[in-house]
Coordinates of C-alpha atoms and ligand atoms in Angstrom, one line a residue:
M92 CA -44.5 -3.9 43.3
E93 CA -43.2 -1.4 40.8
A94 CA -42.2 1.9 42.6
A95 CA -44.5 4.1 40.6
L96 CA -47.6 1.9 41.3
L97 CA -46.7 1.7 45.0
D98 CA -46.5 5.4 45.2
K99 CA -49.8 5.9 43.4
L100 CA -51.5 3.4 45.7
I101 CA -50.1 5.1 48.8
R102 CA -51.1 8.6 47.6
S103 CA -54.6 7.5 46.5
P104 CA -57.6 9.0 48.3
K105 CA -59.3 6.1 50.2
A106 CA -62.3 5.2 52.2
E107 CA -62.0 2.8 55.2
L108 CA -65.2 0.9 56.1
H109 CA -64.0 -1.8 58.5
M110 CA -62.1 -0.5 61.5
H111 CA -63.0 -1.0 65.1
I112 CA -62.0 2.1 67.0
E113 CA -61.0 0.1 70.1
G114 CA -58.7 -1.8 67.8
S115 CA -56.8 1.3 67.0
L116 CA -55.6 1.7 70.6
E117 CA -51.9 1.6 70.5
P118 CA -50.1 0.1 73.6
E119 CA -48.6 3.5 74.5
L120 CA -52.1 5.0 74.8
I121 CA -53.5 2.0 76.6
F122 CA -50.8 2.4 79.3
Q123 CA -51.2 6.1 79.5
L124 CA -54.9 5.8 80.1
A125 CA -54.4 2.9 82.5
Q126 CA -52.1 5.2 84.5
K127 CA -54.5 8.1 84.4
H128 CA -57.4 6.0 85.8
G129 CA -55.4 3.7 88.1
V130 CA -56.6 0.7 86.1
T131 CA -54.5 -2.5 86.5
L132 CA -53.9 -4.3 83.2
P133 CA -53.3 -8.0 83.0
Y134 CA -50.0 -7.1 81.3
P135 CA -47.3 -5.4 83.5
T136 CA -45.5 -3.6 80.7
I137 CA -45.9 -2.4 77.1
D138 CA -43.5 -5.2 76.0
A139 CA -45.6 -7.8 77.8
L140 CA -48.7 -6.5 76.2
R141 CA -47.1 -6.6 72.7
A142 CA -45.9 -10.1 73.4
A143 CA -49.5 -11.1 73.8
Y144 CA -50.2 -10.1 70.2
A145 CA -49.3 -13.6 68.9
F146 CA -52.8 -14.7 68.0
T147 CA -53.9 -18.1 66.9
D148 CA -57.5 -17.4 66.1
L149 CA -60.2 -14.7 66.5
Q150 CA -60.9 -15.6 70.2
S151 CA -57.3 -15.3 71.2
F152 CA -57.3 -11.8 69.8
L153 CA -60.6 -10.8 71.3
D154 CA -59.4 -11.6 74.9
V155 CA -56.5 -9.1 74.5
Y156 CA -58.6 -6.6 72.7
Y157 CA -61.3 -6.4 75.4
A158 CA -58.6 -6.1 78.1
G159 CA -57.1 -3.2 76.2
A160 CA -60.5 -1.4 75.8
G161 CA -60.9 -1.6 79.6
V162 CA -58.9 1.6 80.0
L163 CA -61.6 3.7 78.3
L164 CA -63.6 5.5 81.0
D165 CA -64.4 9.1 80.2
A166 CA -65.3 11.2 77.1
D167 CA -61.7 12.5 76.8
D168 CA -60.4 8.9 76.5
F169 CA -62.8 8.2 73.6
K170 CA -61.8 11.5 72.1
A171 CA -58.0 10.8 72.4
M172 CA -58.4 7.3 70.9
T173 CA -60.5 8.6 67.9
A174 CA -58.3 11.6 67.3
A175 CA -55.2 9.4 67.1
Y176 CA -56.9 7.0 64.6
L177 CA -58.2 9.9 62.4
A178 CA -54.8 11.6 62.3
R179 CA -53.1 8.2 61.4
A180 CA -55.8 7.5 58.7
H181 CA -55.3 11.0 57.2
A182 CA -51.6 10.1 56.9
D183 CA -52.7 7.1 54.7
N184 CA -54.8 9.5 52.6
V185 CA -58.1 8.3 54.0
I186 CA -60.7 10.9 53.2
H187 CA -63.8 9.0 54.5
T188 CA -64.1 6.4 57.2
E189 CA -66.8 4.5 59.0
L190 CA -65.8 3.4 62.5
F191 CA -67.2 0.5 64.5
F192 CA -67.5 0.8 68.2
D193 CA -68.5 -1.8 70.8
P194 CA -70.7 -0.1 73.4
Q195 CA -71.5 -3.3 75.4
T196 CA -67.8 -3.6 76.4
H197 CA -68.0 -0.1 77.9
L198 CA -71.6 -0.1 79.2
E199 CA -70.7 -3.0 81.5
R200 CA -67.9 -0.9 83.0
G201 CA -70.4 1.9 83.8
V202 CA -69.5 4.1 80.8
S203 CA -72.7 5.6 79.3
M204 CA -73.6 5.6 75.6
A205 CA -73.6 9.4 75.8
T206 CA -70.0 9.5 77.1
M207 CA -68.8 7.4 74.2
L208 CA -70.6 9.4 71.6
E209 CA -69.6 12.7 73.0
G210 CA -65.9 11.8 73.0
M211 CA -65.8 10.3 69.5
E212 CA -68.0 13.1 68.1
A213 CA -65.5 15.8 69.4
A214 CA -62.6 14.1 67.7
M215 CA -64.5 13.6 64.5
V216 CA -65.5 17.3 64.3
D217 CA -61.9 18.3 64.9
A218 CA -60.6 15.9 62.2
E219 CA -63.0 17.2 59.7
R220 CA -61.9 20.7 60.4
D221 CA -58.1 20.0 60.6
H222 CA -57.7 17.2 58.0
G223 CA -60.9 17.4 55.9
I224 CA -61.6 13.8 56.8
S225 CA -65.3 12.8 56.8
S226 CA -66.3 10.1 59.3
R227 CA -69.3 8.1 60.6
L228 CA -70.0 5.6 63.4
I229 CA -71.5 2.2 63.3
L230 CA -72.7 0.6 66.6
C231 CA -71.7 -3.0 66.8
F232 CA -73.5 -5.6 68.9
L233 CA -71.3 -8.3 70.5
R234 CA -72.6 -11.6 69.1
H235 CA -71.3 -13.7 72.0
L236 CA -73.8 -11.8 74.3
S237 CA -77.5 -12.3 74.3
E238 CA -80.2 -10.9 72.0
E239 CA -81.6 -9.3 75.1
S240 CA -78.4 -7.4 75.8
A241 CA -78.2 -6.2 72.1
L242 CA -81.8 -5.0 72.4
E243 CA -81.0 -3.1 75.6
T244 CA -77.9 -1.6 73.9
L245 CA -80.0 -0.4 71.0
A246 CA -82.5 1.1 73.5
Q247 CA -79.6 3.1 75.0
A248 CA -78.7 4.5 71.6
L249 CA -82.1 5.4 70.2
P250 CA -82.8 8.5 72.4
L251 CA -79.4 9.9 71.3
L252 CA -80.2 9.7 67.6
D253 CA -81.8 13.1 67.7
T254 CA -78.4 14.5 68.5
Y255 CA -76.2 12.1 66.6
R256 CA -78.2 11.1 63.4
H257 CA -75.5 12.8 61.2
R258 CA -72.8 10.6 62.8
L259 CA -74.3 7.3 64.0
V260 CA -75.5 5.8 60.7
G261 CA -75.7 2.1 61.2
V262 CA -75.4 -1.1 63.3
G263 CA -73.1 -4.0 62.9
L264 CA -72.3 -7.4 64.5
D265 CA -68.9 -8.5 65.7
S266 CA -67.0 -10.6 68.3
S267 CA -66.9 -14.4 68.4
E268 CA -68.4 -15.7 65.2
R269 CA -68.5 -19.5 65.5
G270 CA -71.7 -20.6 67.3
N271 CA -73.2 -17.1 67.2
P272 CA -75.1 -17.0 63.9
P273 CA -76.8 -13.9 62.5
S274 CA -80.2 -15.5 63.1
K275 CA -79.7 -14.8 66.9
F276 CA -80.0 -11.0 66.1
E277 CA -82.9 -10.9 63.6
R278 CA -85.2 -8.9 65.9
V279 CA -82.6 -6.3 67.0
F280 CA -81.5 -5.6 63.4
A281 CA -85.2 -5.2 62.4
A282 CA -85.6 -2.7 65.2
A283 CA -82.5 -0.8 64.1
R284 CA -83.6 -0.7 60.5
E285 CA -87.0 0.5 61.7
A286 CA -85.2 3.4 63.4
G287 CA -83.6 4.4 60.1
L288 CA -80.1 2.8 60.7
R289 CA -78.2 1.0 58.0
A290 CA -77.0 -2.5 58.7
V291 CA -73.8 -4.5 58.2
A292 CA -72.5 -7.6 59.9
H293 CA -69.3 -9.6 60.2
A294 CA -69.8 -13.0 58.5
G295 CA -67.7 -15.6 56.8
E296 CA -64.5 -14.6 58.7
E297 CA -64.2 -17.8 60.7
G298 CA -67.9 -18.8 60.3
P299 CA -69.3 -20.6 57.3
A300 CA -70.7 -19.2 54.1
D301 CA -74.2 -19.9 55.5
Y302 CA -73.7 -17.1 58.0
I303 CA -73.3 -14.7 55.0
W304 CA -76.6 -15.8 53.6
Q305 CA -78.2 -15.4 57.0
A306 CA -76.7 -11.8 57.4
L307 CA -78.1 -10.9 53.9
Q308 CA -81.5 -12.6 54.3
L309 CA -82.3 -12.3 58.0
L310 CA -80.5 -9.1 59.0
Q311 CA -80.9 -7.5 55.5
V312 CA -77.4 -6.0 55.7
E313 CA -76.0 -3.8 52.9
R314 CA -72.4 -4.9 53.4
I315 CA -70.6 -8.0 54.7
D316 CA -67.6 -7.5 57.0
H317 CA -64.8 -10.0 56.0
G318 CA -66.9 -12.5 53.9
V319 CA -63.8 -14.2 52.7
R320 CA -65.3 -17.7 53.1
A321 CA -68.0 -16.8 50.5
V322 CA -65.8 -18.6 48.0
E323 CA -67.0 -21.9 49.5
D324 CA -70.5 -21.3 48.0
A325 CA -70.6 -20.5 44.2
A326 CA -74.2 -19.5 44.3
L327 CA -73.4 -17.0 47.1
V328 CA -70.4 -15.5 45.1
Q329 CA -72.8 -15.0 42.1
H330 CA -75.4 -13.4 44.4
L331 CA -72.8 -11.0 45.9
A332 CA -71.6 -10.1 42.4
D333 CA -75.2 -9.6 41.1
T334 CA -76.3 -7.4 44.0
R335 CA -73.0 -5.5 44.4
V336 CA -73.1 -6.1 48.2
A337 CA -69.6 -5.1 49.2
L338 CA -67.2 -7.2 51.3
T339 CA -65.0 -5.2 53.7
V340 CA -61.9 -7.4 53.6
C341 CA -59.0 -7.0 56.1
P342 CA -55.9 -8.8 54.8
L343 CA -53.5 -8.4 57.7
S344 CA -56.2 -9.3 60.2
N345 CA -56.9 -12.5 58.3
L346 CA -53.2 -13.3 58.3
K347 CA -52.7 -12.5 62.0
L348 CA -55.8 -14.5 63.1
C349 CA -54.8 -17.4 60.9
V350 CA -57.8 -17.3 58.6
F351 CA -55.2 -17.8 55.9
D352 CA -51.7 -19.1 56.7
D353 CA -50.3 -17.1 53.8
L354 CA -51.6 -14.0 52.1
E355 CA -50.9 -15.7 48.7
K356 CA -53.8 -18.0 49.6
H357 CA -56.1 -15.1 50.3
T358 CA -59.5 -15.3 48.4
L359 CA -59.7 -11.5 47.6
K360 CA -58.6 -11.9 44.0
T361 CA -60.9 -14.8 43.3
L362 CA -63.8 -12.7 44.6
L363 CA -62.7 -9.7 42.7
D364 CA -62.4 -11.7 39.5
A365 CA -65.9 -13.0 40.1
G366 CA -67.2 -9.4 40.1
V367 CA -67.7 -9.1 43.9
A368 CA -67.2 -5.5 45.3
V369 CA -64.3 -6.2 47.6
T370 CA -62.7 -3.4 49.6
V371 CA -59.5 -3.3 51.7
N372 CA -59.5 -2.3 55.4
S373 CA -57.4 -2.5 58.6
D374 CA -59.9 -4.0 61.1
D375 CA -57.8 -3.5 64.3
P376 CA -54.7 -1.8 63.1
A377 CA -52.9 -1.4 66.4
Y378 CA -53.1 -5.2 66.9
F379 CA -52.6 -6.6 63.4
G380 CA -49.5 -4.7 62.3
G381 CA -50.7 -2.1 59.9
Y382 CA -53.1 0.7 59.0
V383 CA -54.9 0.8 55.7
N384 CA -52.0 1.5 53.4
A385 CA -50.1 -1.4 54.9
N386 CA -53.1 -3.7 54.1
Y387 CA -53.3 -2.5 50.5
I388 CA -49.6 -3.0 50.0
A389 CA -49.5 -6.4 51.6
I390 CA -52.4 -7.8 49.5
A391 CA -51.3 -6.1 46.3
E392 CA -47.9 -7.7 46.6
A393 CA -49.2 -11.1 47.6
L394 CA -51.8 -11.4 44.9
Q395 CA -49.9 -9.3 42.3
L396 CA -52.8 -6.9 41.9
N397 CA -52.5 -4.5 38.9
E398 CA -53.3 -0.8 38.6
A399 CA -56.8 -1.3 37.3
E400 CA -57.6 -3.8 40.1
L401 CA -56.3 -1.4 42.8
H402 CA -58.3 1.4 41.3
R403 CA -61.4 -0.8 41.3
I404 CA -60.9 -1.8 44.9
V405 CA -60.4 1.8 46.1
A406 CA -63.5 2.9 44.1
N407 CA -65.6 0.0 45.6
A408 CA -65.2 1.5 49.1
F409 CA -66.7 4.8 48.0
D410 CA -69.5 3.1 46.2
A411 CA -70.3 1.1 49.3
A412 CA -69.9 4.0 51.8
F413 CA -72.9 5.3 53.8
I414 CA -72.7 8.9 52.4
D415 CA -75.1 11.0 50.4
D416 CA -74.9 11.0 46.6
D417 CA -73.2 14.4 46.3
A418 CA -70.4 13.4 48.6
R419 CA -70.0 10.1 46.8
R420 CA -69.8 11.8 43.4
T421 CA -67.2 14.3 44.6
M422 CA -65.0 11.6 46.3
R423 CA -65.4 9.1 43.4
A424 CA -64.3 11.9 41.0
A425 CA -61.2 12.5 43.1
V426 CA -60.4 8.8 43.1
D427 CA -60.8 8.5 39.3
R428 CA -58.8 11.6 38.7
H429 CA -56.0 10.2 40.8
W430 CA -55.9 6.8 39.1
L431 CA -56.5 7.9 35.5
Q432 CA -53.9 10.7 35.6
Ligands
HPA155 N1 -64.0 -10.0 64.0 C1 -64.9 -10.1 65.0 N2 -65.0 -9.2 66.0 C2 -64.1 -8.3 66.0 C3 -63.1 -8.1 65.1 C4 -63.1 -9.1 64.0 O1 -62.3 -9.0 63.1 N3 -62.4 -7.1 65.4 C5 -62.9 -6.5 66.6 N4 -63.9 -7.3 66.9
ZN156 ZN1 -63.8 -6.5 62.2

């Protein structure tokens, strides 16, 4: 990529809409927290943990990711993890971010919903003050677990909405996609929307385009996380373009989890050319080899994206963010000023 464009891309204000906070845990912090709590990890050293990052598919990653998250026990742990991500995101010029968290993986280890929220909230308040970064939380249900477990998890969160309504703005759906269709979670998403929460879902990462239709029609989501397999259904691509439902695409994740064997084969540009509101995000940056700027650079180089296309993709994320119209106008204006200067 031309140096001036690369520099402009790096310095651009950005919004990140697809990042699992547990996926930002760097090995050093995992080992530090394991030592603090006397937790024994299935990997004896940092090098052994890093050696396990040779993933072949989504499940091979999730096994390591849930093991890493096992060191999170008290509010300070959640605060330290969130603070580290927000500082790192700020360095990539992220000015707004919406973070996924996976409460079920912590509830089953005896960590309360209140503990998680208290820790993440503290870091988010500090980061707004210190870096001017705005942030929200999206509670994800683990789709390999039952509908009943998801309903119980939502029930744990609802009483805390009085305190955290400004922060906890939506629900999502993640974990093992194949064999766990959105239809399994129709009732829990209806209950979440009834409580005033926004809805998103992972779909069309490893699963078929039909799961994207299900997420839209049965879960009534406003964004699709990944969605890269939408290209297999022309009517779906047209529908996504017509409705401007954004796709939160994660290029380095797709490469690491072998969704594409080469970034040059990535479907982002096909979708962009068809008028779909694609965005670029880091997914689980500690595991996939790069934070959001690295994802932008990798996909821009692989697909030879030009300045107008990069401006469009950055702007799409602000258009799709769960923020009020005043904040959106201010942030969009900053983006447009940056790209049109
Ligand atoms: N897909 C599904 N579940 C996940 C992911 C992902 O990319 N990252 C963390 N949990
Ligand atoms: Zn994800």
